[in-house]
Coordinates of C-alpha atoms in Angstrom, one line a residue:
M42 CA 0.2 0.2 0.0
L43 CA 3.0 2.3 1.1
W44 CA 4.5 1.7 -2.1
L45 CA 1.1 2.4 -4.3
R46 CA 1.1 5.7 -2.6
T47 CA 4.5 6.5 -3.5
W48 CA 3.8 5.5 -7.0
I49 CA 0.8 7.5 -7.5
L50 CA 2.4 10.4 -5.9
G51 CA 5.2 10.3 -8.1
I52 CA 3.0 10.1 -11.2
K53 CA 1.3 13.2 -9.9
S54 CA 4.6 15.2 -9.7
L55 CA 5.7 13.9 -12.9
L56 CA 2.6 15.3 -15.2
L57 CA 2.8 18.8 -12.9
H58 CA 5.6 19.2 -15.0
P59 CA 4.4 17.0 -18.9
L60 CA 7.2 19.0 -21.1
R61 CA 9.8 18.6 -18.7
S62 CA 8.9 14.6 -18.0
L63 CA 8.4 14.4 -22.0
L64 CA 12.0 16.0 -22.7
T65 CA 13.4 13.3 -19.9
V66 CA 11.5 10.2 -21.5
L67 CA 12.8 11.0 -25.0
G68 CA 15.8 10.2 -24.2
I69 CA 15.4 6.8 -23.1
F70 CA 13.2 6.2 -26.2
I71 CA 15.8 7.0 -28.3
G72 CA 18.1 4.9 -26.4
V73 CA 15.8 1.7 -26.6
A74 CA 14.6 2.2 -30.1
S75 CA 18.5 2.4 -31.2
V76 CA 19.0 -0.8 -29.4
V77 CA 16.0 -2.8 -31.2
W78 CA 16.7 -1.0 -34.6
L79 CA 20.5 -1.2 -34.7
L80 CA 20.6 -5.4 -33.9
A81 CA 17.6 -5.1 -36.0
I82 CA 19.3 -3.8 -39.3
G83 CA 22.7 -5.8 -38.2
E84 CA 20.8 -9.1 -38.3
G85 CA 19.1 -8.4 -41.7
I86 CA 22.5 -7.7 -43.0
S87 CA 23.9 -10.9 -41.7
Q88 CA 21.0 -12.6 -43.0
K89 CA 21.1 -11.1 -46.1
A90 CA 24.9 -12.4 -46.8
Q91 CA 24.4 -15.7 -44.8
E92 CA 21.5 -16.7 -47.7
Q93 CA 23.5 -15.2 -50.5
I94 CA 26.6 -17.7 -49.3
E95 CA 24.2 -20.8 -48.6
G96 CA 22.9 -19.8 -52.4
L97 CA 26.0 -21.1 -53.4
G98 CA 26.1 -24.7 -51.5
A99 CA 27.5 -25.4 -48.1
D100 CA 28.7 -28.6 -49.7
N101 CA 30.1 -27.1 -52.8
I102 CA 33.4 -25.9 -53.6
I103 CA 33.9 -23.7 -56.3
V104 CA 37.0 -23.4 -58.3
R105 CA 37.4 -20.7 -61.3
S106 CA 39.9 -19.6 -63.5
V107 CA 41.3 -16.8 -62.8
K108 CA 43.6 -14.4 -65.2
P109 CA 47.4 -14.3 -63.8
P110 CA 49.0 -11.1 -63.2
S111 CA 50.4 -9.5 -66.9
E112 CA 54.4 -9.4 -65.8
S113 CA 53.4 -13.4 -65.0
T114 CA 53.0 -13.7 -68.8
V115 CA 55.4 -11.3 -70.5
S116 CA 57.4 -14.6 -71.8
F117 CA 54.4 -15.9 -73.8
R118 CA 53.5 -15.5 -77.4
G119 CA 50.1 -14.9 -78.9
P120 CA 47.0 -16.1 -76.6
V121 CA 48.0 -16.5 -73.2
P122 CA 46.8 -20.1 -71.7
Y123 CA 45.5 -20.3 -68.1
G124 CA 43.5 -21.5 -65.8
L125 CA 41.9 -24.8 -65.3
T126 CA 42.4 -27.5 -68.0
R127 CA 40.5 -30.5 -68.5
E128 CA 43.2 -32.4 -67.3
D129 CA 42.3 -31.1 -63.9
Y130 CA 38.5 -31.2 -64.2
E131 CA 39.3 -35.0 -64.9
R132 CA 41.9 -36.0 -62.2
L133 CA 39.9 -33.9 -59.5
S134 CA 36.7 -35.6 -60.0
Q135 CA 38.0 -38.8 -60.5
T136 CA 41.0 -39.2 -57.3
I137 CA 39.2 -37.3 -54.8
P138 CA 36.7 -40.1 -53.2
T139 CA 35.1 -37.5 -51.2
I140 CA 34.0 -35.8 -54.4
E141 CA 30.4 -36.8 -55.0
R142 CA 29.9 -34.6 -58.5
A143 CA 32.2 -32.3 -60.7
L144 CA 30.4 -29.8 -63.0
P145 CA 32.9 -28.4 -65.9
I146 CA 31.7 -24.9 -66.8
R147 CA 33.5 -22.9 -70.0
E148 CA 31.5 -19.1 -70.4
I149 CA 32.5 -16.6 -73.5
R150 CA 31.4 -13.6 -74.3
R151 CA 29.7 -13.7 -77.9
Q152 CA 26.3 -12.0 -79.8
F153 CA 23.9 -13.9 -80.6
R154 CA 21.2 -13.3 -83.8
H155 CA 18.4 -13.8 -85.2
Q156 CA 17.1 -12.6 -88.2
D157 CA 17.9 -8.5 -87.8
R158 CA 17.8 -9.0 -83.8
L159 CA 21.1 -8.8 -81.7
V160 CA 21.6 -9.7 -77.8
D161 CA 25.7 -9.2 -76.6
G162 CA 25.5 -12.4 -73.7
R163 CA 27.4 -14.9 -72.1
L164 CA 27.6 -18.1 -74.0
V165 CA 27.7 -20.9 -71.2
G166 CA 29.1 -25.0 -72.0
C167 CA 27.5 -26.7 -69.4
T168 CA 26.2 -29.7 -68.1
P169 CA 22.5 -30.8 -67.2
E170 CA 23.6 -30.1 -63.7
Y171 CA 24.0 -26.3 -64.1
A172 CA 20.0 -25.5 -63.7
E173 CA 20.1 -27.2 -61.0
V174 CA 23.4 -26.2 -59.1
T175 CA 22.6 -22.4 -59.8
K176 CA 18.9 -22.7 -59.1
L177 CA 17.8 -22.3 -62.7
I178 CA 14.1 -23.2 -63.8
V179 CA 12.4 -24.1 -67.1
D180 CA 9.9 -22.1 -68.0
R181 CA 9.4 -23.6 -71.6
G182 CA 10.9 -27.2 -73.4
H183 CA 14.0 -28.6 -71.8
F184 CA 17.1 -27.6 -70.3
I185 CA 20.3 -29.3 -71.8
A186 CA 19.8 -33.3 -71.2
G187 CA 23.0 -35.9 -71.1
A188 CA 22.2 -37.1 -74.6
D189 CA 23.1 -33.7 -75.8
V190 CA 26.3 -33.6 -74.5
Q191 CA 27.5 -36.8 -75.2
D192 CA 26.4 -36.1 -79.1
K193 CA 27.8 -32.6 -79.0
S194 CA 24.3 -31.5 -80.1
N195 CA 24.1 -28.1 -81.9
I196 CA 20.9 -27.0 -79.6
C197 CA 20.8 -24.1 -77.1
V198 CA 18.7 -22.7 -74.0
L199 CA 17.9 -19.5 -73.6
A200 CA 17.6 -17.2 -70.5
H201 CA 14.4 -15.6 -70.4
E202 CA 15.5 -12.2 -71.4
V203 CA 17.1 -13.2 -74.4
A204 CA 14.6 -15.1 -75.8
K205 CA 11.8 -11.8 -75.2
R206 CA 14.9 -10.2 -77.0
L207 CA 15.4 -11.9 -80.2
F208 CA 11.8 -13.5 -80.6
P209 CA 9.8 -10.7 -79.1
Y210 CA 6.5 -11.8 -81.2
E211 CA 7.0 -15.9 -81.4
D212 CA 7.8 -18.8 -79.6
P213 CA 11.4 -19.5 -80.0
I214 CA 11.2 -23.4 -79.3
G215 CA 12.5 -25.2 -82.6
R216 CA 14.2 -21.7 -84.3
A217 CA 17.6 -21.4 -84.6
I218 CA 19.6 -18.7 -83.5
H219 CA 22.9 -17.7 -85.0
V220 CA 26.5 -17.3 -82.7
E221 CA 29.0 -16.4 -85.2
D222 CA 28.7 -18.4 -88.1
A223 CA 27.1 -22.0 -86.2
Y224 CA 23.6 -22.0 -85.6
Y225 CA 22.1 -23.4 -82.7
V226 CA 18.2 -24.7 -82.5
V227 CA 17.0 -23.6 -79.6
V228 CA 15.3 -26.4 -77.3
G229 CA 14.2 -24.2 -74.3
V230 CA 13.7 -21.2 -72.2
M231 CA 14.1 -20.7 -68.5
K232 CA 12.5 -18.5 -66.2
S233 CA 13.7 -15.3 -65.3
R234 CA 16.6 -15.3 -62.5
T235 CA 17.4 -12.7 -59.8
P236 CA 21.4 -12.0 -60.5
T237 CA 23.2 -12.9 -57.7
A238 CA 25.5 -10.6 -55.7
G239 CA 29.6 -11.0 -55.4
I240 CA 30.7 -12.2 -52.2
G241 CA 33.2 -10.0 -51.4
G242 CA 36.7 -10.4 -53.1
S243 CA 36.0 -14.1 -53.1
L244 CA 33.5 -14.7 -56.1
A245 CA 31.8 -12.2 -58.9
A246 CA 28.3 -11.1 -59.2
Q247 CA 26.2 -12.9 -61.7
D248 CA 23.9 -12.0 -64.2
F249 CA 21.7 -14.7 -65.9
A250 CA 19.8 -11.9 -67.9
S251 CA 21.9 -12.5 -71.2
D252 CA 22.9 -16.1 -71.3
V253 CA 22.4 -18.4 -74.2
Y254 CA 23.2 -22.3 -72.7
I255 CA 24.9 -25.4 -75.0
P256 CA 26.4 -28.8 -74.0
I257 CA 30.0 -27.8 -73.2
S258 CA 31.0 -30.7 -75.4
T259 CA 29.8 -28.8 -77.9
L260 CA 31.2 -25.4 -77.2
W261 CA 34.8 -27.7 -76.9
N262 CA 33.9 -28.8 -80.2
R263 CA 32.8 -26.2 -82.4
I264 CA 34.5 -23.0 -80.7
G265 CA 37.5 -24.4 -79.0
D266 CA 39.7 -23.2 -76.0
T267 CA 41.4 -19.9 -77.9
V268 CA 39.5 -16.9 -77.7
V269 CA 40.2 -13.8 -79.5
T270 CA 39.0 -10.3 -78.7
R271 CA 39.5 -7.1 -80.9
R272 CA 40.3 -4.0 -78.8
S273 CA 40.9 -0.7 -79.9
G274 CA 42.6 -1.7 -82.9
S275 CA 44.6 -4.3 -81.5
F276 CA 44.0 -7.6 -80.9
E277 CA 43.8 -10.0 -77.4
G278 CA 43.7 -13.6 -77.3
E279 CA 43.5 -16.5 -74.0
H280 CA 43.5 -19.9 -74.1
V281 CA 41.3 -21.3 -71.4
E282 CA 39.6 -24.6 -71.6
V283 CA 37.4 -24.5 -68.2
T284 CA 36.0 -21.4 -66.3
Q285 CA 35.1 -22.9 -63.4
V286 CA 34.5 -26.4 -61.6
T287 CA 31.7 -26.8 -59.1
L288 CA 32.4 -29.7 -57.2
R289 CA 30.3 -31.0 -54.3
V290 CA 30.7 -33.2 -51.5
A291 CA 29.0 -36.3 -50.5
D292 CA 29.4 -34.9 -46.7
V293 CA 29.4 -31.6 -45.4
D294 CA 31.8 -32.4 -42.7
Q295 CA 34.5 -33.4 -45.2
V296 CA 34.0 -30.3 -47.2
L297 CA 37.0 -28.5 -45.9
A298 CA 39.5 -31.5 -45.7
T299 CA 38.6 -32.0 -49.6
A300 CA 39.1 -28.6 -50.5
E301 CA 42.8 -29.2 -48.9
V302 CA 43.1 -31.5 -50.8
V303 CA 41.9 -29.7 -54.1
R304 CA 44.2 -26.8 -53.2
R305 CA 47.3 -29.2 -52.9
T306 CA 46.2 -30.9 -56.2
L307 CA 46.3 -27.7 -58.2
Q308 CA 49.3 -26.5 -56.7
L309 CA 51.2 -29.6 -58.0
N310 CA 50.1 -29.0 -61.7
H311 CA 50.2 -25.5 -61.8
R312 CA 53.0 -23.1 -61.7
M313 CA 51.0 -20.0 -61.9
E314 CA 48.4 -18.9 -59.5
D315 CA 46.1 -19.0 -62.1
Y316 CA 43.1 -20.5 -60.0
A317 CA 40.8 -19.6 -57.0
I318 CA 39.3 -21.7 -54.4
V319 CA 35.7 -20.5 -52.9
V320 CA 34.5 -22.5 -50.3
P321 CA 31.0 -21.5 -49.5
L322 CA 30.8 -23.5 -46.2
E323 CA 34.3 -21.1 -44.9
L324 CA 32.5 -17.8 -45.7
L325 CA 29.4 -18.9 -44.2
E326 CA 31.6 -19.5 -41.0
Q327 CA 33.4 -16.3 -41.1
A328 CA 29.9 -14.7 -42.1
R329 CA 28.9 -16.0 -38.7
S330 CA 31.6 -14.7 -36.7
T331 CA 30.7 -11.1 -38.6
R332 CA 27.7 -11.5 -37.6
L333 CA 28.6 -11.9 -33.5
M334 CA 30.9 -8.9 -34.0
F335 CA 28.6 -6.8 -35.6
I336 CA 25.7 -7.2 -33.2
V337 CA 28.3 -6.4 -30.4
F338 CA 29.3 -3.3 -31.9
M339 CA 25.9 -2.2 -32.7
G340 CA 25.1 -3.4 -29.2
L341 CA 27.8 -0.9 -27.9
I342 CA 26.3 2.1 -30.1
A343 CA 23.3 1.6 -28.9
A344 CA 24.1 1.1 -25.0
I345 CA 26.1 4.8 -25.3
S346 CA 22.5 6.2 -26.6
L347 CA 21.0 4.7 -23.0
V348 CA 23.6 5.8 -20.7
V349 CA 23.1 9.5 -22.5
G350 CA 19.5 9.2 -21.6
G351 CA 20.1 8.0 -18.4
I352 CA 22.5 11.4 -17.7
G353 CA 19.3 13.2 -19.1
I354 CA 17.1 11.4 -16.2
M355 CA 19.9 12.2 -13.4
N356 CA 20.2 15.7 -14.6
I357 CA 16.2 16.6 -14.7
M358 CA 16.0 14.7 -11.7
L359 CA 18.9 17.0 -9.5
A360 CA 17.4 19.7 -11.1
T361 CA 13.7 18.7 -9.7
V362 CA 15.4 18.2 -6.2
T363 CA 16.5 21.2 -6.3
E364 CA 13.2 22.7 -7.1
R365 CA 11.4 21.1 -4.9
T366 CA 13.8 21.8 -1.8
R367 CA 10.5 23.2 0.3
E368 CA 8.3 20.2 -0.5
I369 CA 11.3 17.9 1.0
G370 CA 11.7 20.0 3.7
I371 CA 7.9 19.9 5.0
R372 CA 7.5 16.3 4.5
R373 CA 10.5 15.5 6.5
A374 CA 8.6 18.2 9.0
L375 CA 5.6 16.1 9.1
G376 CA 7.4 12.9 9.7
A377 CA 8.4 11.8 6.5
K378 CA 11.9 9.8 7.0
R379 CA 14.8 9.8 4.4
R380 CA 14.1 6.1 3.1
D381 CA 10.5 7.7 2.1
I382 CA 12.1 10.1 0.6
T383 CA 14.7 8.2 -1.5
R384 CA 11.4 5.8 -2.6
Q385 CA 9.7 8.9 -3.7
F386 CA 12.5 9.9 -6.1
L387 CA 13.5 6.4 -7.0
A388 CA 9.6 5.7 -8.3
E389 CA 9.6 8.9 -10.2
T390 CA 13.1 7.8 -12.2
I391 CA 11.6 4.2 -12.6
A392 CA 8.5 5.5 -13.9
L393 CA 10.2 7.6 -16.6
S394 CA 12.4 4.8 -17.2
I395 CA 9.2 2.5 -18.1
V396 CA 7.7 4.9 -20.0
G397 CA 10.7 5.8 -22.3
G398 CA 11.6 1.7 -22.5
G399 CA 7.9 0.8 -23.6
T400 CA 7.8 3.8 -25.7
G401 CA 11.1 2.7 -27.2
I402 CA 10.2 -0.7 -28.1
L403 CA 6.9 0.5 -29.5
G404 CA 9.7 2.7 -31.9
G405 CA 11.9 0.0 -32.4
L406 CA 9.0 -2.3 -33.7
V407 CA 8.3 0.0 -36.7
C408 CA 11.6 -0.5 -38.0
G409 CA 10.9 -2.6 -40.6
P410 CA 7.9 -0.3 -42.5
V411 CA 9.6 3.3 -41.5
T412 CA 13.1 1.2 -43.1
R413 CA 11.4 0.5 -46.1
G414 CA 9.5 3.6 -46.5
L415 CA 12.7 5.5 -46.6
R416 CA 14.3 3.5 -48.7
S417 CA 11.6 4.1 -51.3
L418 CA 11.7 7.7 -50.9
I419 CA 15.7 7.5 -51.2
E420 CA 15.2 5.3 -54.4
D421 CA 13.0 8.1 -56.1
A422 CA 15.5 11.0 -54.9
F423 CA 18.8 9.1 -55.5
P424 CA 18.3 6.6 -58.1
D425 CA 21.5 6.2 -59.3
V426 CA 22.9 6.4 -55.3
V427 CA 21.1 3.4 -54.3
R428 CA 21.3 1.4 -58.0
N429 CA 25.5 1.4 -57.1
L430 CA 25.0 0.2 -53.7
P431 CA 25.9 -3.3 -53.0
E432 CA 22.7 -5.9 -52.9
V433 CA 23.2 -7.0 -49.3
V434 CA 22.7 -3.2 -48.1
R435 CA 20.1 -2.4 -51.0
D436 CA 17.6 -4.7 -50.2
V437 CA 18.3 -5.1 -46.4
S438 CA 15.8 -5.6 -44.5
P439 CA 15.7 -5.5 -40.9
V440 CA 14.9 -8.7 -38.5
I441 CA 13.9 -7.7 -35.2
V442 CA 16.0 -9.5 -32.5
T443 CA 13.5 -11.5 -30.2
W444 CA 16.1 -11.0 -27.4
S445 CA 16.7 -7.5 -27.9
I446 CA 13.5 -6.3 -26.5
P447 CA 13.9 -7.4 -23.0
L448 CA 17.2 -6.9 -23.0
A449 CA 16.9 -2.9 -24.4
F450 CA 13.8 -2.2 -21.7
G451 CA 15.7 -3.9 -18.7
I452 CA 19.0 -1.8 -19.4
S453 CA 16.7 1.2 -19.7
V454 CA 15.2 0.4 -16.5
G455 CA 18.5 -0.1 -14.6
V456 CA 20.0 2.8 -16.2
G457 CA 17.0 5.0 -14.7
V458 CA 17.5 3.0 -11.4
I459 CA 21.6 3.7 -11.8
F460 CA 21.2 7.5 -12.4
G461 CA 18.0 7.9 -10.2
L462 CA 19.6 7.1 -7.2
Y463 CA 22.2 9.7 -7.0
P464 CA 19.1 12.6 -7.1
A465 CA 17.0 10.4 -4.7
I466 CA 19.9 10.2 -2.1
R467 CA 21.0 13.6 -2.6
A468 CA 17.2 14.4 -1.7
A469 CA 17.0 12.0 1.7
A470 CA 20.5 13.9 2.6
M471 CA 19.5 17.5 3.2
D472 CA 18.8 18.8 6.4
P473 CA 14.8 19.7 7.1
I474 CA 15.5 23.2 8.9
E475 CA 17.7 24.2 6.0
A476 CA 15.2 22.7 3.4
L477 CA 12.5 24.8 4.5
R478 CA 14.3 27.7 4.8
H479 CA 15.2 27.4 1.0
E480 CA 13.2 30.1 -1.2

């Protein structure tokens, strides 16, 4: 009953100065909302990055050809041979027992033509497993079959955007497109697929919009390994047999050990560092470690906001104690003990903290809609700036961290108690006679 009366009296005292109480609550509100917002945004960015890495496959090892620096190739005349070879592909897939499946890929920039329509894009030589690994879905017809690879068939499968531009008014299935002087019969069209973002410096972003897929055996047979490109009046050539080999490991627990075997195998057979090995599982573990560091960092920044809010409470309560010195003296003269004065000022501080914490949580819960609204406004005002941002930042969606809500509320109340204790003790320590003389 005594506590209830103290709380009612404290709330009435706060309501006597609504603007002052509102400003005090504002500090805690900003601190708590900052905790929820920063942790939610950090969690959203982290989840987006992890989804991209998981999209590569936690049980995959990706080995790509990388052009060596020019100082390593000055001794070569003509097209520079580099990167993975068919022998590498055979060696890796047949000598490492933990590899369940190996997918070779060869990519070349080419111009595709149908009648008078032209599209510049990427010609991808691959096997039937490519669609599954890259999460491509067939829209019409069918993807490359095993028999097409075996027979070196002159068939192709078009990306959705390529089909739309080359065949705007007709069904492309059964018709032919030209790639330089060769023609390929269209047997399938894929559904549109969102481009993948680059993973740090480990793997470049991939845009599937301008792809044409043909059997890799057909590409090797009809185009070969040497590609000559004309640039600024000069010719540049390169000799690459395989652009990428994606290795699928039978057990996720064996991925890291298998990656090490792959690394040693390639080191033994390559004089130059003309390949790169990307292990999504390693990247995933790094991303999870980075997530923890990111959350701790964000939490520290938000905690500083709460401390600033607590200092604001202390300042306001010290001013209140000075202003109510005469009231304290009267209460002490009427028989109130020191602990009653302490309890009353502490109750007022805790009430401010609870209100600030509660409204701060409500403010934190709307971070999703507010972020989406702000992003839409920024996209309308600065489209070029937004377009150049990394996808993980451009498409980030805050994810509320459940434990951040009770944590932020508990800290806000704790900050209120800690920073309100000193003004309360100072008020209780006043001499009643001196307090009554205060003007």
